[in-house]
């Protein structure tokens, strides 16, 4: 055979026979040379390549250099013919090199090349697909990736990585996995649909994804807006686009401005359909503009108490379309007249928009007329519109026009200066009056304080002086506590003979005079909003603030009868501890969030206030009313957990710890809170109908307390006596003998108004009245009541 090959090197059969003989004899070195020689002259068959690869793989010892030689051999093998078995062997061999640097990426790349080359092979392509699937499953089990909902951050990182790699199939599958477990996250849907719109652009895939997005998050206007654009981009039928728009209007957006934006998107779509030659589409566009204005005025204003389009953007666009495309300036002017009558005539920028429209599509007469009206009506920047008018007359006006403009602008600016001077004078007067009243209050307060101090000194003697000093130190209105209440008077010794609660007596320890002398406001904090029923408040405060620094003393404040007032003072050894203590604001103590504020002497800083309540809309938090009083925090959290991740639950109680049937629930994001509102509002819990809304606390009113408002509609004032008030013909059906005398309300303590509680029950008083016995003025015990009744 060697002689034959030396005579004719292109004798194919001699090469095959020589390779078989050398393989049988085990002469591997000569066998390798024979195969290399044949491969240089002829493409080798699948059988020859597989035998060669099998022999060479058996000779390698797993070193990286040896593996690279096998990889090179495989690369030569796959170039001769399209052989599924060789590709499968190549991919399986690459799996053995996954331990090396970049081995996993290399194996995956070989599988991808193999599928591209022979994945569609009728009989053997399925084996390659199956091997690739098993490969990915093995990687997944090795990584032990457990994606528990929501795991949104991990998915975001995974998506960003795959988008950098740029493989559409892999990006799509990661998005789908993420959305399966985070289907109520609008931002994730928006990111996915944007990727499909810009990268894949496959109609069926894109529109299907948009439809799924709005079905999962119907309250998100941006998803509906993107859906409409996608339908137009892919040439959807007009009735399909209109149907989607009508569904969007009924989706229940949470802001009035959302309805303005969705209308603008639909009107933009209708405008792009018009050829502006008197077509039917033009009339449809005008009808849509008219309908949008009616919808915002009626439906949206009824729900949100505003149209959401304060600057009349939709009407401005309509006017510009009429002027530019339809050459109908008369209609454009009518629209701008309507815009100005809606409260926009005082803004200079609105008049300049109208002027620019007239400048571009109208005439000089109407330009001049618009600027004269602007000078007359503008209240925010009158100097600017005056300058524009004078510039206009310099370019196009006659001498008469110039004189008229100068006279009008000078007259207007003089009036403006006069008005501003009056306003400044009025504000200065008000400020002076406020300062005088504040000074008068301080004087009266100081006089009362001095008078009270003198009375105590005369009455109590030297023993009371130390206590008066305590009162001077601690009795000022140091902080604004609770909602709008004033700090109550400090602790005062009870009058002789009064019965003090033993527990309160033991809980309160009167600091000595030396302690008060050393006390500094800069080293102290004021703690309020504590429960009246808090046991051992001094120890509770020491435990709460022990991590902030050394606590020198804690002074809880009690009433004359020994009842805890719900606030106290905490003094630290140094000022650094105060900053740490302030960080504990709103931390729960005894089931209520305590308010921690700087300790400031309000006689020296009367304007000092610490506002504790958020009055802006909290879109990630919901407000629930109508709860049964027996509802617990755990039960409510379990109920809300069905709609998202609950971060915090706060049941609203009064200062004595009794529930009010109200609660705030904080979710992880806005989407979950919106979903909870949609699912929970008007549902029942233990036969109680719940009212659920996005948290939107009202502005704090110092004169009256306001029930937290709702986002999904304007709250009407509560009618205490029915829709028309208490009528004159209403009479009491209770016998006069059973009427109870009205007693004045007691003073407010810690923001809660209380009335004196009679010892007798209502039934006992009614019985006395029926028997002709008048109720005693002082509270009676059961024994006193029995003696009185028997005596009668």
Coordinates of C-alpha atoms in Angstrom, one line a residue, residues 353-762:
X353 CA -48.8 81.3 22.9
X354 CA -51.9 82.9 21.4
X355 CA -49.8 85.8 20.0
X356 CA -47.4 83.4 18.3
X357 CA -50.3 81.6 16.7
X358 CA -51.7 84.8 15.3
X359 CA -48.2 85.8 14.3
X360 CA -47.7 82.6 12.3
X361 CA -51.2 82.1 10.8
X362 CA -53.2 85.2 11.5
X363 CA -52.8 88.9 10.8
X364 CA -51.3 92.0 12.4
X365 CA -54.7 93.3 13.5
X366 CA -55.4 90.3 15.7
X367 CA -51.8 90.2 16.9
X368 CA -52.1 93.8 18.2
X369 CA -55.5 93.0 19.7
X370 CA -54.1 90.0 21.5
X371 CA -51.2 91.9 23.0
X372 CA -53.4 94.8 24.2
X373 CA -55.6 92.3 26.0
X374 CA -52.5 90.6 27.4
X375 CA -51.2 93.9 28.9
X376 CA -54.6 94.5 30.4
X377 CA -55.1 91.0 32.0
X378 CA -51.7 89.6 32.8
X379 CA -50.9 89.6 36.5
X380 CA -47.8 87.4 36.8
X381 CA -45.3 89.0 34.3
X382 CA -46.9 92.2 33.0
X383 CA -43.5 93.8 32.2
X384 CA -42.8 91.0 29.7
X385 CA -46.0 91.4 27.7
X386 CA -45.6 95.1 27.7
X387 CA -42.1 94.7 26.2
X388 CA -43.5 92.3 23.5
X389 CA -46.2 94.9 22.6
X390 CA -43.7 97.7 22.2
X391 CA -41.4 95.5 20.1
X392 CA -44.3 94.5 17.9
X393 CA -45.2 98.2 17.3
X394 CA -41.6 99.1 16.6
X395 CA -41.6 96.6 13.7
X396 CA -45.1 96.9 12.2
X397 CA -47.0 99.8 13.9
X398 CA -47.6 103.3 12.9
X399 CA -46.9 106.4 15.1
X400 CA -50.5 106.3 16.4
X401 CA -50.1 102.6 17.2
X402 CA -46.8 103.3 19.0
X403 CA -48.3 106.2 21.1
X404 CA -51.3 104.0 22.0
X405 CA -49.0 101.2 23.1
X406 CA -46.8 103.4 25.1
X407 CA -49.8 105.0 26.9
X408 CA -51.3 101.6 27.6
X409 CA -48.1 100.0 28.9
X410 CA -47.2 103.0 31.1
X411 CA -50.7 103.1 32.6
X412 CA -50.6 99.3 33.3
X413 CA -47.2 99.3 34.8
X414 CA -48.1 102.3 37.1
X415 CA -51.1 100.3 38.4
X416 CA -49.0 97.3 38.9
X417 CA -46.5 99.3 41.0
X418 CA -49.2 100.7 43.1
X419 CA -50.8 97.3 43.7
X420 CA -47.4 95.9 44.7
X421 CA -46.7 98.7 47.1
X422 CA -50.1 98.2 48.7
X423 CA -49.5 94.5 49.1
X424 CA -46.1 95.1 50.6
X425 CA -47.6 97.6 53.0
X426 CA -50.4 95.2 54.0
X427 CA -47.9 92.3 54.5
X428 CA -45.7 94.5 56.7
X429 CA -48.7 95.6 58.7
X430 CA -49.9 92.0 59.2
X431 CA -46.4 91.0 60.2
X432 CA -46.2 93.8 62.7
X433 CA -49.6 92.9 64.1
X434 CA -48.5 89.3 64.5
X435 CA -45.4 90.3 66.2
X436 CA -47.3 92.6 68.6
X437 CA -49.8 89.9 69.4
X438 CA -47.0 87.4 70.0
X439 CA -45.3 89.9 72.3
X440 CA -48.6 90.6 74.1
X441 CA -49.1 86.8 74.6
X442 CA -45.6 86.5 76.0
X443 CA -46.2 89.3 78.5
X444 CA -49.6 87.9 79.6
X445 CA -48.1 84.5 80.0
X446 CA -45.2 85.8 82.0
X447 CA -47.6 87.8 84.2
X448 CA -49.8 84.7 84.8
X449 CA -46.7 82.7 85.5
X450 CA -45.4 85.2 88.0
X451 CA -48.8 85.5 89.7
X452 CA -49.2 81.8 89.9
X453 CA -45.7 81.4 91.3
X454 CA -46.4 84.1 94.0
X455 CA -49.7 82.4 95.0
X456 CA -48.0 79.1 95.4
X457 CA -45.2 80.6 97.4
X458 CA -47.6 82.3 99.8
X459 CA -49.8 79.2 100.1
X460 CA -47.3 76.4 100.3
X461 CA -44.3 78.1 102.0
X462 CA -40.7 77.2 101.5
X463 CA -41.5 73.6 100.8
X464 CA -43.3 74.6 97.6
X465 CA -40.5 76.8 96.3
X466 CA -38.5 73.9 95.0
X467 CA -41.6 72.5 93.3
X468 CA -42.3 76.0 91.7
X469 CA -38.7 75.9 90.4
X470 CA -39.4 72.5 88.9
X471 CA -42.5 74.0 87.3
X472 CA -40.5 76.9 85.9
X473 CA -38.0 74.5 84.4
X474 CA -40.3 71.9 82.9
X475 CA -43.7 73.6 82.6
X476 CA -43.1 75.7 79.4
X477 CA -44.7 74.7 76.2
X478 CA -41.4 73.0 75.1
X479 CA -42.7 71.0 72.1
X480 CA -45.6 70.7 69.8
X481 CA -47.0 67.3 70.6
X482 CA -49.6 65.0 69.1
X483 CA -51.5 66.9 66.4
X484 CA -52.2 70.5 67.5
X485 CA -52.4 70.3 71.3
X486 CA -50.4 72.4 73.7
X487 CA -48.0 70.8 76.2
X488 CA -50.0 70.3 79.4
X489 CA -48.9 71.9 82.7
X490 CA -46.1 70.1 84.5
X491 CA -46.5 67.9 87.5
X492 CA -48.0 69.6 90.5
X493 CA -48.3 68.2 94.0
X494 CA -51.9 67.1 94.8
X495 CA -54.0 69.0 97.3
X496 CA -54.1 67.6 100.8
X497 CA -56.5 64.7 101.1
X498 CA -56.5 63.8 97.4
X499 CA -56.3 60.1 96.6
X500 CA -53.4 59.4 94.2
X501 CA -53.2 56.2 92.2
X502 CA -50.6 54.1 93.9
X503 CA -49.1 52.8 90.7
X504 CA -48.7 56.3 89.2
X505 CA -47.1 57.4 92.5
X506 CA -44.5 54.7 92.4
X507 CA -43.8 55.3 88.7
X508 CA -43.1 59.0 89.1
X509 CA -40.0 60.0 90.9
X510 CA -39.6 63.7 91.6
X511 CA -36.1 64.9 90.5
X512 CA -34.3 66.9 93.1
X513 CA -33.4 70.6 92.7
X514 CA -29.8 69.8 91.8
X515 CA -30.9 67.7 88.8
X516 CA -33.1 70.6 87.5
X517 CA -30.2 73.0 87.8
X518 CA -28.0 70.8 85.6
X519 CA -30.7 70.1 83.0
X520 CA -30.0 71.6 79.5
X521 CA -32.5 71.7 76.7
X522 CA -29.7 70.9 74.2
X523 CA -29.1 67.6 76.1
X524 CA -32.8 66.6 76.2
X525 CA -35.6 65.4 74.0
X526 CA -39.3 65.6 74.3
X527 CA -41.3 62.3 73.8
X528 CA -45.0 62.4 73.1
X529 CA -47.9 60.4 71.7
X530 CA -47.4 57.7 74.3
X531 CA -50.3 55.6 75.6
X532 CA -52.1 56.9 78.7
X533 CA -52.1 53.2 79.9
X534 CA -48.3 52.8 79.5
X535 CA -47.0 50.9 82.6
X536 CA -43.9 52.2 84.2
X537 CA -43.1 54.9 81.6
X538 CA -39.8 55.9 83.1
X539 CA -38.3 52.4 82.7
X540 CA -39.9 52.1 79.3
X541 CA -38.1 55.3 78.1
X542 CA -34.8 54.2 79.6
X543 CA -35.0 50.9 77.7
X544 CA -36.0 52.7 74.5
X545 CA -33.2 55.2 74.6
X546 CA -30.4 53.2 76.2
X547 CA -28.7 52.6 72.9
X548 CA -28.4 56.4 72.2
X549 CA -26.2 57.3 75.1
X550 CA -26.2 57.7 78.9
X551 CA -29.7 58.7 80.2
X552 CA -29.3 61.1 83.1
X553 CA -33.0 61.3 84.0
X554 CA -36.5 60.6 82.6
X555 CA -39.4 62.8 83.7
X556 CA -42.9 61.4 82.8
X557 CA -45.7 63.9 83.4
X558 CA -48.8 63.0 85.3
X559 CA -52.1 64.7 86.1
X560 CA -53.0 65.8 89.6
X561 CA -54.7 62.5 90.2
X562 CA -51.6 60.5 89.1
X563 CA -52.7 59.5 85.6
X564 CA -50.0 59.5 83.0
X565 CA -50.4 62.3 80.5
X566 CA -48.7 60.5 77.6
X567 CA -45.5 62.5 77.3
X568 CA -42.2 62.9 79.1
X569 CA -38.7 64.5 79.0
X570 CA -35.5 62.5 78.6
X571 CA -32.2 64.1 79.4
X572 CA -28.9 62.6 78.2
X573 CA -25.3 63.1 79.4
X574 CA -24.2 64.8 76.2
X575 CA -25.6 66.4 73.0
X576 CA -24.5 63.6 70.7
X577 CA -27.0 61.3 72.3
X578 CA -29.8 63.7 71.3
X579 CA -29.1 63.2 67.6
X580 CA -29.3 59.4 68.0
X581 CA -32.5 59.7 70.0
X582 CA -34.2 61.8 67.3
X583 CA -33.6 58.9 64.9
X584 CA -36.0 56.8 67.0
X585 CA -39.0 59.1 66.0
X586 CA -42.0 57.0 65.2
X587 CA -40.6 53.8 66.8
X588 CA -43.4 51.9 68.5
X589 CA -43.6 51.8 72.3
X590 CA -46.5 50.0 73.9
X591 CA -48.3 49.6 70.5
X592 CA -48.1 53.3 69.6
X593 CA -45.5 55.3 67.6
X594 CA -43.7 57.7 69.9
X595 CA -42.8 61.2 68.7
X596 CA -39.3 62.3 69.6
X597 CA -38.6 66.0 69.2
X598 CA -35.9 68.4 70.2
X599 CA -36.5 70.0 73.6
X600 CA -36.9 73.7 72.9
X601 CA -38.1 76.4 75.3
X602 CA -41.0 78.0 73.4
X603 CA -40.9 81.1 75.6
X604 CA -37.6 81.8 73.9
X605 CA -38.6 80.3 70.5
X606 CA -42.3 80.8 70.1
X607 CA -42.3 80.0 66.4
X608 CA -40.6 76.6 66.8
X609 CA -42.7 73.8 65.4
X610 CA -42.1 70.2 64.5
X611 CA -44.6 69.0 61.9
X612 CA -44.9 65.3 62.1
X613 CA -47.4 64.3 59.5
X614 CA -46.9 63.7 55.8
X615 CA -49.6 65.6 53.9
X616 CA -48.6 64.4 50.4
X617 CA -50.0 61.5 48.5
X618 CA -48.3 58.2 49.5
X619 CA -48.9 56.0 46.5
X620 CA -47.3 52.9 48.1
X621 CA -49.6 53.1 51.1
X622 CA -53.3 52.5 51.5
X623 CA -55.8 53.9 54.0
X624 CA -58.6 51.5 55.2
X625 CA -61.7 52.6 57.1
X626 CA -64.7 50.6 58.3
X627 CA -62.6 47.9 60.1
X628 CA -64.2 46.0 62.9
X629 CA -62.8 46.9 66.3
X630 CA -61.8 43.3 66.8
X631 CA -59.5 43.3 63.8
X632 CA -55.9 42.6 64.8
X633 CA -52.7 43.7 63.1
X634 CA -51.9 40.1 62.1
X635 CA -55.3 39.5 60.6
X636 CA -55.2 42.7 58.5
X637 CA -51.6 41.9 57.4
X638 CA -52.7 38.4 56.2
X639 CA -55.6 39.9 54.3
X640 CA -53.4 42.5 52.5
X641 CA -50.6 40.0 51.8
X642 CA -52.7 38.5 49.0
X643 CA -52.2 41.7 47.0
X644 CA -48.4 42.3 47.5
X645 CA -45.5 42.5 50.0
X646 CA -46.7 44.2 53.1
X647 CA -43.9 46.3 54.7
X648 CA -45.9 47.8 57.6
X649 CA -49.4 47.8 59.2
X650 CA -50.6 50.5 61.6
X651 CA -53.9 50.3 63.3
X652 CA -55.1 53.7 64.4
X653 CA -56.1 53.9 68.1
X654 CA -57.0 56.6 70.5
X655 CA -54.6 57.5 73.4
X656 CA -56.3 54.9 75.7
X657 CA -55.5 52.1 73.2
X658 CA -59.0 51.6 71.8
X659 CA -59.2 51.0 68.1
X660 CA -60.9 53.5 65.7
X661 CA -61.6 51.1 62.9
X662 CA -58.9 52.8 60.7
X663 CA -55.6 51.5 59.5
X664 CA -52.6 52.3 57.2
X665 CA -50.9 49.5 55.2
X666 CA -47.6 50.2 53.5
X667 CA -46.7 48.0 50.4
X668 CA -43.4 47.6 48.7
X669 CA -44.4 49.7 45.7
X670 CA -47.1 51.7 44.1
X671 CA -48.4 48.9 41.8
X672 CA -49.1 46.6 44.8
X673 CA -50.9 49.4 46.6
X674 CA -53.1 50.2 43.6
X675 CA -53.9 46.5 43.1
X676 CA -55.0 46.3 46.8
X677 CA -57.3 49.3 46.3
X678 CA -58.9 47.7 43.3
X679 CA -59.4 44.3 45.0
X680 CA -60.3 45.3 48.6
X681 CA -62.4 48.4 48.2
X682 CA -66.1 47.7 49.2
X683 CA -65.3 44.2 50.3
X684 CA -66.6 42.8 53.7
X685 CA -64.7 41.7 56.7
X686 CA -66.7 40.2 59.6
X687 CA -69.9 41.9 58.1
X688 CA -68.1 45.3 58.0
X689 CA -67.8 47.0 54.6
X690 CA -64.3 48.3 54.0
X691 CA -63.4 51.5 52.3
X692 CA -59.9 51.3 50.8
X693 CA -58.0 54.1 49.0
X694 CA -54.5 55.4 48.4
X695 CA -53.2 57.2 51.4
X696 CA -53.6 61.0 50.9
X697 CA -53.5 62.7 54.3
X698 CA -55.2 66.2 54.3
X699 CA -53.3 69.4 55.1
X700 CA -53.2 69.8 58.9
X701 CA -55.9 72.2 60.1
X702 CA -55.2 73.8 63.5
X703 CA -58.8 74.6 64.1
X704 CA -60.5 71.4 63.3
X705 CA -59.5 67.8 62.8
X706 CA -60.0 66.3 59.4
X707 CA -60.7 62.7 58.5
X708 CA -58.0 61.3 56.1
X709 CA -59.2 61.9 52.6
X710 CA -59.5 59.5 49.7
X711 CA -57.7 59.6 46.4
X712 CA -60.3 57.9 44.3
X713 CA -62.9 60.6 44.7
X714 CA -63.5 63.9 46.5
X715 CA -64.8 63.3 50.0
X716 CA -67.9 65.3 50.8
X717 CA -68.1 67.0 54.3
X718 CA -69.5 64.7 56.8
X719 CA -73.2 65.5 57.6
X720 CA -73.7 65.2 61.3
X721 CA -77.5 65.9 61.2
X722 CA -78.4 64.5 57.8
X723 CA -78.3 66.2 54.4
X724 CA -80.3 69.2 55.4
X725 CA -79.2 69.6 59.0
X726 CA -81.4 69.2 62.0
X727 CA -84.9 70.4 61.2
X728 CA -86.9 72.7 63.5
X729 CA -89.7 70.2 63.7
X730 CA -87.5 67.5 65.2
X731 CA -88.5 66.8 68.8
X732 CA -87.0 64.6 71.4
X733 CA -89.0 61.5 72.1
X734 CA -87.3 61.0 75.5
X735 CA -89.5 62.0 78.5
X736 CA -88.4 65.2 80.2
X737 CA -88.0 63.4 83.5
X738 CA -85.3 61.2 81.9
X739 CA -83.4 64.1 80.3
X740 CA -79.8 64.5 81.6
X741 CA -78.3 67.9 82.2
X742 CA -75.7 68.9 79.7
X743 CA -72.3 69.3 81.2
X744 CA -69.5 71.3 79.7
X745 CA -66.7 69.3 78.1
X746 CA -63.6 68.9 80.1
X747 CA -60.4 70.4 78.8
X748 CA -58.5 68.5 76.2
X749 CA -55.7 66.4 77.4
X750 CA -53.1 65.2 74.9
X751 CA -55.3 65.9 72.0
X752 CA -58.3 63.8 73.3
X753 CA -61.4 65.6 74.6
X754 CA -62.9 63.8 77.5
X755 CA -66.0 64.3 79.6
X756 CA -66.4 63.7 83.3
X757 CA -67.6 60.1 83.8
X758 CA -70.4 59.7 86.3
X759 CA -70.1 56.8 88.7
X760 CA -73.7 55.8 88.0
X761 CA -74.7 54.1 84.8
X762 CA -77.3 55.6 82.4

